[in-house]
């Protein structure tokens, strides 16, 4: 540790150290954005487990370490008796350095977990409500760069550890039990809070430190029941709205897309030929061996109010995602009676959160530019 302290006292290192949080934030978040969420590998989960374990160890060390206020009070009592003022100051200095190192390590572990979880939850968010939750996580990710001093407080660190633990386990447990839903999420919350409870007992600190973990756990369960938690680790890979669907090749006819549509700046169109059915195809990625029932929710925009209303909720036994395919498990939904107008179709976990959606407009008759063949990968 003396070598580390000497290096940190170097003027050049002190100048570079100011940029460490920004470099770590941009580098870690950029790497996670590229590698995570698209295809989750065992090594990705091991890295997340390492960060979670590191945070666990640091929170335990912080629980057993006396706070600086306790140290100051203790040194005030002993310095007038056996210890000299210099010795009391040394005790305070040593504890301060120890807590500073713990808070630095916590900031690193928390930041790494926030970075990975923001990416994973963002790629599974298919509704405004779930996106708001992801934005809150992103806000905490950015705020983590300025919270190092606050992590010296056991109560603050325990609260963040409870939140990250629940979100981490909710993402990880489905890879182990091969299913998602309320029970896996409930057990994720229960396990995370249970670990926090054990740490609190080790700490011998006041019960006030448990208020935040309890509130966070209850709030997360409520948010899940409201379908505001993205259905991780499911990810919508591709979706197509079309006609003349060929089930053998998962190919169909789509309107020739305009330049704006190719750039994603305009909604797709469907020029429906009389008698044809409109198909909505989607592919959903899931980890190997995971099975999850999905459904398609068709919404129609009321021309009078401009609001979308649910017209159909379509599901069947064949609409069960079977994980392992890199490009996602392919499924489809179809409707024959589709009058002209604006539509939105959501691909969602059955009776749960939305994985992804698409808005498109239906017209009568053939398009002037004709049709082109498209295939769901």
JSON list of N, CA, C and O in Angstrom, two decimals, residues 126 236-245 250 252-254 268 270 277-284 294-298 314 318-319 330-335 338 343-348 354-360 376:
[
{"chain": "A", "resi": 126, "resn": "UNK", "atom": "N", "xyz": [-39.35, -1.83, -24.31]},
{"chain": "A", "resi": 126, "resn": "UNK", "atom": "CA", "xyz": [-40.16, -1.60, -25.50]},
{"chain": "A", "resi": 126, "resn": "UNK", "atom": "C", "xyz": [-41.34, -0.68, -25.25]},
{"chain": "A", "resi": 126, "resn": "UNK", "atom": "O", "xyz": [-42.22, -0.55, -26.11]},
{"chain": "A", "resi": 236, "resn": "UNK", "atom": "N", "xyz": [-35.78, -7.74, -28.67]},
{"chain": "A", "resi": 236, "resn": "UNK", "atom": "CA", "xyz": [-36.36, -7.77, -30.02]},
{"chain": "A", "resi": 236, "resn": "UNK", "atom": "C", "xyz": [-35.26, -7.47, -31.04]},
{"chain": "A", "resi": 236, "resn": "UNK", "atom": "O", "xyz": [-34.66, -6.40, -31.02]},
{"chain": "A", "resi": 237, "resn": "UNK", "atom": "N", "xyz": [-35.01, -8.42, -31.93]},
{"chain": "A", "resi": 237, "resn": "UNK", "atom": "CA", "xyz": [-33.91, -8.27, -32.90]},
{"chain": "A", "resi": 237, "resn": "UNK", "atom": "C", "xyz": [-34.38, -7.63, -34.20]},
{"chain": "A", "resi": 237, "resn": "UNK", "atom": "O", "xyz": [-33.68, -6.82, -34.79]},
{"chain": "A", "resi": 238, "resn": "UNK", "atom": "N", "xyz": [-35.58, -8.02, -34.69]},
{"chain": "A", "resi": 238, "resn": "UNK", "atom": "CA", "xyz": [-36.06, -7.54, -35.97]},
{"chain": "A", "resi": 238, "resn": "UNK", "atom": "C", "xyz": [-37.58, -7.68, -36.03]},
{"chain": "A", "resi": 238, "resn": "UNK", "atom": "O", "xyz": [-38.16, -8.55, -35.37]},
{"chain": "A", "resi": 239, "resn": "UNK", "atom": "N", "xyz": [-38.22, -6.80, -36.79]},
{"chain": "A", "resi": 239, "resn": "UNK", "atom": "CA", "xyz": [-39.67, -6.93, -37.00]},
{"chain": "A", "resi": 239, "resn": "UNK", "atom": "C", "xyz": [-40.01, -6.42, -38.40]},
{"chain": "A", "resi": 239, "resn": "UNK", "atom": "O", "xyz": [-39.37, -5.52, -38.93]},
{"chain": "A", "resi": 240, "resn": "UNK", "atom": "N", "xyz": [-41.04, -7.03, -39.00]},
{"chain": "A", "resi": 240, "resn": "UNK", "atom": "CA", "xyz": [-41.47, -6.70, -40.36]},
{"chain": "A", "resi": 240, "resn": "UNK", "atom": "C", "xyz": [-42.99, -6.72, -40.40]},
{"chain": "A", "resi": 240, "resn": "UNK", "atom": "O", "xyz": [-43.63, -7.60, -39.82]},
{"chain": "A", "resi": 241, "resn": "UNK", "atom": "N", "xyz": [-43.59, -5.77, -41.12]},
{"chain": "A", "resi": 241, "resn": "UNK", "atom": "CA", "xyz": [-45.02, -5.79, -41.39]},
{"chain": "A", "resi": 241, "resn": "UNK", "atom": "C", "xyz": [-45.19, -5.94, -42.90]},
{"chain": "A", "resi": 241, "resn": "UNK", "atom": "O", "xyz": [-44.55, -5.22, -43.68]},
{"chain": "A", "resi": 242, "resn": "UNK", "atom": "N", "xyz": [-45.99, -6.93, -43.33]},
{"chain": "A", "resi": 242, "resn": "UNK", "atom": "CA", "xyz": [-45.98, -7.30, -44.73]},
{"chain": "A", "resi": 242, "resn": "UNK", "atom": "C", "xyz": [-47.23, -8.07, -45.14]},
{"chain": "A", "resi": 242, "resn": "UNK", "atom": "O", "xyz": [-48.17, -8.23, -44.36]},
{"chain": "A", "resi": 243, "resn": "UNK", "atom": "N", "xyz": [-47.21, -8.60, -46.39]},
{"chain": "A", "resi": 243, "resn": "UNK", "atom": "CA", "xyz": [-48.28, -9.45, -46.95]},
{"chain": "A", "resi": 243, "resn": "UNK", "atom": "C", "xyz": [-47.64, -10.66, -47.62]},
{"chain": "A", "resi": 243, "resn": "UNK", "atom": "O", "xyz": [-46.43, -10.72, -47.79]},
{"chain": "A", "resi": 244, "resn": "UNK", "atom": "N", "xyz": [-48.49, -11.62, -48.02]},
{"chain": "A", "resi": 244, "resn": "UNK", "atom": "CA", "xyz": [-48.04, -12.81, -48.76]},
{"chain": "A", "resi": 244, "resn": "UNK", "atom": "C", "xyz": [-46.89, -13.51, -48.04]},
{"chain": "A", "resi": 244, "resn": "UNK", "atom": "O", "xyz": [-45.82, -13.73, -48.61]},
{"chain": "A", "resi": 245, "resn": "UNK", "atom": "N", "xyz": [-47.13, -13.88, -46.81]},
{"chain": "A", "resi": 245, "resn": "UNK", "atom": "CA", "xyz": [-46.10, -14.49, -45.97]},
{"chain": "A", "resi": 245, "resn": "UNK", "atom": "C", "xyz": [-45.85, -15.94, -46.36]},
{"chain": "A", "resi": 245, "resn": "UNK", "atom": "O", "xyz": [-46.78, -16.72, -46.55]},
{"chain": "A", "resi": 250, "resn": "UNK", "atom": "N", "xyz": [-39.87, -17.58, -44.03]},
{"chain": "A", "resi": 250, "resn": "UNK", "atom": "CA", "xyz": [-40.13, -16.35, -43.28]},
{"chain": "A", "resi": 250, "resn": "UNK", "atom": "C", "xyz": [-39.85, -15.11, -44.14]},
{"chain": "A", "resi": 250, "resn": "UNK", "atom": "O", "xyz": [-39.26, -14.13, -43.68]},
{"chain": "A", "resi": 252, "resn": "UNK", "atom": "N", "xyz": [-41.70, -12.34, -47.10]},
{"chain": "A", "resi": 252, "resn": "UNK", "atom": "CA", "xyz": [-43.00, -11.78, -47.45]},
{"chain": "A", "resi": 252, "resn": "UNK", "atom": "C", "xyz": [-42.80, -10.51, -48.29]},
{"chain": "A", "resi": 252, "resn": "UNK", "atom": "O", "xyz": [-41.66, -10.08, -48.50]},
{"chain": "A", "resi": 253, "resn": "UNK", "atom": "N", "xyz": [-43.90, -9.93, -48.74]},
{"chain": "A", "resi": 253, "resn": "UNK", "atom": "CA", "xyz": [-43.85, -8.72, -49.58]},
{"chain": "A", "resi": 253, "resn": "UNK", "atom": "C", "xyz": [-44.08, -7.48, -48.73]},
{"chain": "A", "resi": 253, "resn": "UNK", "atom": "O", "xyz": [-45.06, -7.39, -47.98]},
{"chain": "A", "resi": 254, "resn": "UNK", "atom": "N", "xyz": [-43.17, -6.51, -48.86]},
{"chain": "A", "resi": 254, "resn": "UNK", "atom": "CA", "xyz": [-43.33, -5.23, -48.18]},
{"chain": "A", "resi": 254, "resn": "UNK", "atom": "C", "xyz": [-43.37, -4.12, -49.22]},
{"chain": "A", "resi": 254, "resn": "UNK", "atom": "O", "xyz": [-42.93, -4.29, -50.36]},
{"chain": "A", "resi": 268, "resn": "UNK", "atom": "N", "xyz": [-43.23, 2.69, -41.59]},
{"chain": "A", "resi": 268, "resn": "UNK", "atom": "CA", "xyz": [-43.48, 1.83, -42.75]},
{"chain": "A", "resi": 268, "resn": "UNK", "atom": "C", "xyz": [-44.93, 1.95, -43.20]},
{"chain": "A", "resi": 268, "resn": "UNK", "atom": "O", "xyz": [-45.80, 2.34, -42.42]},
{"chain": "A", "resi": 270, "resn": "UNK", "atom": "N", "xyz": [-48.20, -0.10, -45.49]},
{"chain": "A", "resi": 270, "resn": "UNK", "atom": "CA", "xyz": [-48.69, -1.37, -46.01]},
{"chain": "A", "resi": 270, "resn": "UNK", "atom": "C", "xyz": [-49.84, -1.06, -46.96]},
{"chain": "A", "resi": 270, "resn": "UNK", "atom": "O", "xyz": [-50.91, -0.61, -46.51]},
{"chain": "A", "resi": 277, "resn": "UNK", "atom": "N", "xyz": [-54.10, -10.84, -46.07]},
{"chain": "A", "resi": 277, "resn": "UNK", "atom": "CA", "xyz": [-53.92, -10.65, -44.64]},
{"chain": "A", "resi": 277, "resn": "UNK", "atom": "C", "xyz": [-52.66, -9.82, -44.40]},
{"chain": "A", "resi": 277, "resn": "UNK", "atom": "O", "xyz": [-51.71, -9.87, -45.18]},
{"chain": "A", "resi": 278, "resn": "UNK", "atom": "N", "xyz": [-52.69, -9.04, -43.33]},
{"chain": "A", "resi": 278, "resn": "UNK", "atom": "CA", "xyz": [-51.51, -8.28, -42.93]},
{"chain": "A", "resi": 278, "resn": "UNK", "atom": "C", "xyz": [-50.77, -9.08, -41.86]},
{"chain": "A", "resi": 278, "resn": "UNK", "atom": "O", "xyz": [-51.37, -9.50, -40.86]},
{"chain": "A", "resi": 279, "resn": "UNK", "atom": "N", "xyz": [-49.48, -9.30, -42.08]},
{"chain": "A", "resi": 279, "resn": "UNK", "atom": "CA", "xyz": [-48.66, -10.08, -41.15]},
{"chain": "A", "resi": 279, "resn": "UNK", "atom": "C", "xyz": [-47.69, -9.17, -40.41]},
{"chain": "A", "resi": 279, "resn": "UNK", "atom": "O", "xyz": [-47.15, -8.22, -40.99]},
{"chain": "A", "resi": 280, "resn": "UNK", "atom": "N", "xyz": [-47.48, -9.50, -39.16]},
{"chain": "A", "resi": 280, "resn": "UNK", "atom": "CA", "xyz": [-46.45, -8.83, -38.36]},
{"chain": "A", "resi": 280, "resn": "UNK", "atom": "C", "xyz": [-45.49, -9.90, -37.88]},
{"chain": "A", "resi": 280, "resn": "UNK", "atom": "O", "xyz": [-45.86, -10.78, -37.10]},
{"chain": "A", "resi": 281, "resn": "UNK", "atom": "N", "xyz": [-44.25, -9.83, -38.36]},
{"chain": "A", "resi": 281, "resn": "UNK", "atom": "CA", "xyz": [-43.22, -10.82, -38.02]},
{"chain": "A", "resi": 281, "resn": "UNK", "atom": "C", "xyz": [-42.23, -10.20, -37.05]},
{"chain": "A", "resi": 281, "resn": "UNK", "atom": "O", "xyz": [-41.89, -9.01, -37.15]},
{"chain": "A", "resi": 282, "resn": "UNK", "atom": "N", "xyz": [-41.73, -11.00, -36.13]},
{"chain": "A", "resi": 282, "resn": "UNK", "atom": "CA", "xyz": [-40.70, -10.51, -35.21]},
{"chain": "A", "resi": 282, "resn": "UNK", "atom": "C", "xyz": [-39.79, -11.65, -34.78]},
{"chain": "A", "resi": 282, "resn": "UNK", "atom": "O", "xyz": [-40.19, -12.81, -34.78]},
{"chain": "A", "resi": 283, "resn": "UNK", "atom": "N", "xyz": [-38.57, -11.30, -34.45]},
{"chain": "A", "resi": 283, "resn": "UNK", "atom": "CA", "xyz": [-37.62, -12.27, -33.91]},
{"chain": "A", "resi": 283, "resn": "UNK", "atom": "C", "xyz": [-37.12, -11.75, -32.57]},
{"chain": "A", "resi": 283, "resn": "UNK", "atom": "O", "xyz": [-36.72, -10.59, -32.44]},
{"chain": "A", "resi": 284, "resn": "UNK", "atom": "N", "xyz": [-37.18, -12.61, -31.56]},
{"chain": "A", "resi": 284, "resn": "UNK", "atom": "CA", "xyz": [-36.82, -12.23, -30.18]},
{"chain": "A", "resi": 284, "resn": "UNK", "atom": "C", "xyz": [-35.67, -13.10, -29.70]},
{"chain": "A", "resi": 284, "resn": "UNK", "atom": "O", "xyz": [-35.77, -14.33, -29.71]},
{"chain": "A", "resi": 294, "resn": "UNK", "atom": "N", "xyz": [-44.92, -15.32, -25.55]},
{"chain": "A", "resi": 294, "resn": "UNK", "atom": "CA", "xyz": [-45.08, -13.93, -25.96]},
{"chain": "A", "resi": 294, "resn": "UNK", "atom": "C", "xyz": [-46.48, -13.73, -26.56]},
{"chain": "A", "resi": 294, "resn": "UNK", "atom": "O", "xyz": [-47.19, -14.70, -26.83]},
{"chain": "A", "resi": 295, "resn": "UNK", "atom": "N", "xyz": [-46.84, -12.49, -26.76]},
{"chain": "A", "resi": 295, "resn": "UNK", "atom": "CA", "xyz": [-48.11, -12.16, -27.39]},
{"chain": "A", "resi": 295, "resn": "UNK", "atom": "C", "xyz": [-47.93, -10.91, -28.25]},
{"chain": "A", "resi": 295, "resn": "UNK", "atom": "O", "xyz": [-46.98, -10.14, -28.06]},
{"chain": "A", "resi": 296, "resn": "UNK", "atom": "N", "xyz": [-48.86, -10.74, -29.19]},
{"chain": "A", "resi": 296, "resn": "UNK", "atom": "CA", "xyz": [-48.86, -9.56, -30.05]},
{"chain": "A", "resi": 296, "resn": "UNK", "atom": "C", "xyz": [-50.09, -8.73, -29.73]},
{"chain": "A", "resi": 296, "resn": "UNK", "atom": "O", "xyz": [-51.22, -9.23, -29.74]},
{"chain": "A", "resi": 297, "resn": "UNK", "atom": "N", "xyz": [-49.87, -7.46, -29.46]},
{"chain": "A", "resi": 297, "resn": "UNK", "atom": "CA", "xyz": [-50.95, -6.54, -29.14]},
{"chain": "A", "resi": 297, "resn": "UNK", "atom": "C", "xyz": [-51.12, -5.54, -30.28]},
{"chain": "A", "resi": 297, "resn": "UNK", "atom": "O", "xyz": [-50.21, -4.76, -30.58]},
{"chain": "A", "resi": 298, "resn": "UNK", "atom": "N", "xyz": [-52.29, -5.59, -30.94]},
{"chain": "A", "resi": 298, "resn": "UNK", "atom": "CA", "xyz": [-52.59, -4.72, -32.07]},
{"chain": "A", "resi": 298, "resn": "UNK", "atom": "C", "xyz": [-53.39, -3.51, -31.57]},
{"chain": "A", "resi": 298, "resn": "UNK", "atom": "O", "xyz": [-54.42, -3.65, -30.93]},
{"chain": "A", "resi": 314, "resn": "UNK", "atom": "N", "xyz": [-53.13, -11.19, -29.42]},
{"chain": "A", "resi": 314, "resn": "UNK", "atom": "CA", "xyz": [-53.02, -12.50, -30.08]},
{"chain": "A", "resi": 314, "resn": "UNK", "atom": "C", "xyz": [-51.87, -13.31, -29.47]},
{"chain": "A", "resi": 314, "resn": "UNK", "atom": "O", "xyz": [-50.73, -12.83, -29.40]},
{"chain": "A", "resi": 318, "resn": "UNK", "atom": "N", "xyz": [-47.65, -21.74, -30.10]},
{"chain": "A", "resi": 318, "resn": "UNK", "atom": "CA", "xyz": [-46.46, -21.62, -30.96]},
{"chain": "A", "resi": 318, "resn": "UNK", "atom": "C", "xyz": [-45.69, -20.32, -30.69]},
{"chain": "A", "resi": 318, "resn": "UNK", "atom": "O", "xyz": [-44.54, -20.17, -31.10]},
{"chain": "A", "resi": 319, "resn": "UNK", "atom": "N", "xyz": [-46.33, -19.38, -30.01]},
{"chain": "A", "resi": 319, "resn": "UNK", "atom": "CA", "xyz": [-45.68, -18.10, -29.71]},
{"chain": "A", "resi": 319, "resn": "UNK", "atom": "C", "xyz": [-44.92, -18.20, -28.40]},
{"chain": "A", "resi": 319, "resn": "UNK", "atom": "O", "xyz": [-45.16, -17.46, -27.44]},
{"chain": "A", "resi": 330, "resn": "UNK", "atom": "N", "xyz": [-38.09, -16.75, -34.21]},
{"chain": "A", "resi": 330, "resn": "UNK", "atom": "CA", "xyz": [-39.03, -16.10, -35.13]},
{"chain": "A", "resi": 330, "resn": "UNK", "atom": "C", "xyz": [-40.47, -16.52, -34.87]},
{"chain": "A", "resi": 330, "resn": "UNK", "atom": "O", "xyz": [-40.75, -17.70, -34.64]},
{"chain": "A", "resi": 331, "resn": "UNK", "atom": "N", "xyz": [-41.36, -15.55, -34.91]},
{"chain": "A", "resi": 331, "resn": "UNK", "atom": "CA", "xyz": [-42.79, -15.81, -34.76]},
{"chain": "A", "resi": 331, "resn": "UNK", "atom": "C", "xyz": [-43.55, -14.75, -35.54]},
{"chain": "A", "resi": 331, "resn": "UNK", "atom": "O", "xyz": [-42.96, -13.80, -36.05]},
{"chain": "A", "resi": 332, "resn": "UNK", "atom": "N", "xyz": [-44.88, -14.93, -35.62]},
{"chain": "A", "resi": 332, "resn": "UNK", "atom": "CA", "xyz": [-45.66, -13.98, -36.40]},
{"chain": "A", "resi": 332, "resn": "UNK", "atom": "C", "xyz": [-47.09, -13.90, -35.90]},
{"chain": "A", "resi": 332, "resn": "UNK", "atom": "O", "xyz": [-47.58, -14.77, -35.18]},
{"chain": "A", "resi": 333, "resn": "UNK", "atom": "N", "xyz": [-47.75, -12.82, -36.31]},
{"chain": "A", "resi": 333, "resn": "UNK", "atom": "CA", "xyz": [-49.16, -12.61, -36.03]},
{"chain": "A", "resi": 333, "resn": "UNK", "atom": "C", "xyz": [-49.81, -12.10, -37.31]},
{"chain": "A", "resi": 333, "resn": "UNK", "atom": "O", "xyz": [-49.14, -11.47, -38.13]},
{"chain": "A", "resi": 334, "resn": "UNK", "atom": "N", "xyz": [-51.09, -12.37, -37.49]},
{"chain": "A", "resi": 334, "resn": "UNK", "atom": "CA", "xyz": [-51.76, -11.94, -38.72]},
{"chain": "A", "resi": 334, "resn": "UNK", "atom": "C", "xyz": [-53.17, -11.45, -38.44]},
{"chain": "A", "resi": 334, "resn": "UNK", "atom": "O", "xyz": [-53.81, -11.87, -37.48]},
{"chain": "A", "resi": 335, "resn": "UNK", "atom": "N", "xyz": [-53.65, -10.53, -39.30]},
{"chain": "A", "resi": 335, "resn": "UNK", "atom": "CA", "xyz": [-55.01, -10.01, -39.22]},
{"chain": "A", "resi": 335, "resn": "UNK", "atom": "C", "xyz": [-55.54, -9.82, -40.65]},
{"chain": "A", "resi": 335, "resn": "UNK", "atom": "O", "xyz": [-54.81, -9.32, -41.52]},
{"chain": "A", "resi": 338, "resn": "UNK", "atom": "N", "xyz": [-58.29, -5.47, -41.66]},
{"chain": "A", "resi": 338, "resn": "UNK", "atom": "CA", "xyz": [-57.42, -4.36, -41.29]},
{"chain": "A", "resi": 338, "resn": "UNK", "atom": "C", "xyz": [-57.81, -3.13, -42.12]},
{"chain": "A", "resi": 338, "resn": "UNK", "atom": "O", "xyz": [-57.30, -2.93, -43.22]},
{"chain": "A", "resi": 343, "resn": "UNK", "atom": "N", "xyz": [-51.52, 2.03, -37.26]},
{"chain": "A", "resi": 343, "resn": "UNK", "atom": "CA", "xyz": [-51.53, 0.90, -36.33]},
{"chain": "A", "resi": 343, "resn": "UNK", "atom": "C", "xyz": [-50.21, 0.85, -35.55]},
{"chain": "A", "resi": 343, "resn": "UNK", "atom": "O", "xyz": [-49.17, 1.34, -36.01]},
{"chain": "A", "resi": 344, "resn": "UNK", "atom": "N", "xyz": [-50.28, 0.24, -34.38]},
{"chain": "A", "resi": 344, "resn": "UNK", "atom": "CA", "xyz": [-49.07, -0.07, -33.61]},
{"chain": "A", "resi": 344, "resn": "UNK", "atom": "C", "xyz": [-49.20, -1.51, -33.12]},
{"chain": "A", "resi": 344, "resn": "UNK", "atom": "O", "xyz": [-50.25, -1.88, -32.57]},
{"chain": "A", "resi": 345, "resn": "UNK", "atom": "N", "xyz": [-48.16, -2.29, -33.34]},
{"chain": "A", "resi": 345, "resn": "UNK", "atom": "CA", "xyz": [-48.15, -3.68, -32.86]},
{"chain": "A", "resi": 345, "resn": "UNK", "atom": "C", "xyz": [-47.00, -3.84, -31.87]},
{"chain": "A", "resi": 345, "resn": "UNK", "atom": "O", "xyz": [-45.86, -3.46, -32.17]},
{"chain": "A", "resi": 346, "resn": "UNK", "atom": "N", "xyz": [-47.32, -4.38, -30.70]},
{"chain": "A", "resi": 346, "resn": "UNK", "atom": "CA", "xyz": [-46.32, -4.60, -29.67]},
{"chain": "A", "resi": 346, "resn": "UNK", "atom": "C", "xyz": [-46.02, -6.10, -29.56]},
{"chain": "A", "resi": 346, "resn": "UNK", "atom": "O", "xyz": [-46.93, -6.92, -29.53]},
{"chain": "A", "resi": 347, "resn": "UNK", "atom": "N", "xyz": [-44.74, -6.42, -29.51]},
{"chain": "A", "resi": 347, "resn": "UNK", "atom": "CA", "xyz": [-44.31, -7.78, -29.15]},
{"chain": "A", "resi": 347, "resn": "UNK", "atom": "C", "xyz": [-44.01, -7.74, -27.66]},
{"chain": "A", "resi": 347, "resn": "UNK", "atom": "O", "xyz": [-43.16, -6.97, -27.21]},
{"chain": "A", "resi": 348, "resn": "UNK", "atom": "N", "xyz": [-44.73, -8.55, -26.88]},
{"chain": "A", "resi": 348, "resn": "UNK", "atom": "CA", "xyz": [-44.63, -8.46, -25.43]},
{"chain": "A", "resi": 348, "resn": "UNK", "atom": "C", "xyz": [-44.55, -9.82, -24.79]},
{"chain": "A", "resi": 348, "resn": "UNK", "atom": "O", "xyz": [-45.01, -10.83, -25.36]},
{"chain": "A", "resi": 354, "resn": "UNK", "atom": "N", "xyz": [-43.58, -4.93, -22.43]},
{"chain": "A", "resi": 354, "resn": "UNK", "atom": "CA", "xyz": [-43.37, -4.89, -23.88]},
{"chain": "A", "resi": 354, "resn": "UNK", "atom": "C", "xyz": [-41.89, -5.06, -24.20]},
{"chain": "A", "resi": 354, "resn": "UNK", "atom": "O", "xyz": [-41.03, -4.43, -23.59]},
{"chain": "A", "resi": 355, "resn": "UNK", "atom": "N", "xyz": [-41.60, -5.92, -25.19]},
{"chain": "A", "resi": 355, "resn": "UNK", "atom": "CA", "xyz": [-40.22, -6.15, -25.62]},
{"chain": "A", "resi": 355, "resn": "UNK", "atom": "C", "xyz": [-39.85, -5.15, -26.72]},
{"chain": "A", "resi": 355, "resn": "UNK", "atom": "O", "xyz": [-38.73, -4.64, -26.77]},
{"chain": "A", "resi": 356, "resn": "UNK", "atom": "N", "xyz": [-40.79, -4.88, -27.63]},
{"chain": "A", "resi": 356, "resn": "UNK", "atom": "CA", "xyz": [-40.55, -3.94, -28.71]},
{"chain": "A", "resi": 356, "resn": "UNK", "atom": "C", "xyz": [-41.84, -3.69, -29.47]},
{"chain": "A", "resi": 356, "resn": "UNK", "atom": "O", "xyz": [-42.81, -4.45, -29.34]},
{"chain": "A", "resi": 357, "resn": "UNK", "atom": "N", "xyz": [-41.88, -2.64, -30.27]},
{"chain": "A", "resi": 357, "resn": "UNK", "atom": "CA", "xyz": [-43.10, -2.32, -31.02]},
{"chain": "A", "resi": 357, "resn": "UNK", "atom": "C", "xyz": [-42.77, -1.63, -32.33]},
{"chain": "A", "resi": 357, "resn": "UNK", "atom": "O", "xyz": [-41.64, -1.18, -32.54]},
{"chain": "A", "resi": 358, "resn": "UNK", "atom": "N", "xyz": [-43.77, -1.54, -33.19]},
{"chain": "A", "resi": 358, "resn": "UNK", "atom": "CA", "xyz": [-43.62, -0.87, -34.48]},
{"chain": "A", "resi": 358, "resn": "UNK", "atom": "C", "xyz": [-44.93, -0.19, -34.85]},
{"chain": "A", "resi": 358, "resn": "UNK", "atom": "O", "xyz": [-46.01, -0.73, -34.62]},
{"chain": "A", "resi": 359, "resn": "UNK", "atom": "N", "xyz": [-44.82, 1.02, -35.41]},
{"chain": "A", "resi": 359, "resn": "UNK", "atom": "CA", "xyz": [-45.98, 1.77, -35.88]},
{"chain": "A", "resi": 359, "resn": "UNK", "atom": "C", "xyz": [-45.95, 1.80, -37.40]},
{"chain": "A", "resi": 359, "resn": "UNK", "atom": "O", "xyz": [-44.89, 2.01, -38.00]},
{"chain": "A", "resi": 360, "resn": "UNK", "atom": "N", "xyz": [-47.10, 1.60, -38.03]},
{"chain": "A", "resi": 360, "resn": "UNK", "atom": "CA", "xyz": [-47.17, 1.60, -39.49]},
{"chain": "A", "resi": 360, "resn": "UNK", "atom": "C", "xyz": [-48.54, 2.09, -39.94]},
{"chain": "A", "resi": 360, "resn": "UNK", "atom": "O", "xyz": [-49.50, 2.15, -39.15]},
{"chain": "A", "resi": 376, "resn": "UNK", "atom": "N", "xyz": [-37.24, -12.30, -42.77]},
{"chain": "A", "resi": 376, "resn": "UNK", "atom": "CA", "xyz": [-36.89, -12.18, -41.35]},
{"chain": "A", "resi": 376, "resn": "UNK", "atom": "C", "xyz": [-35.72, -13.11, -41.10]},
{"chain": "A", "resi": 376, "resn": "UNK", "atom": "O", "xyz": [-35.82, -14.32, -41.32]}
]
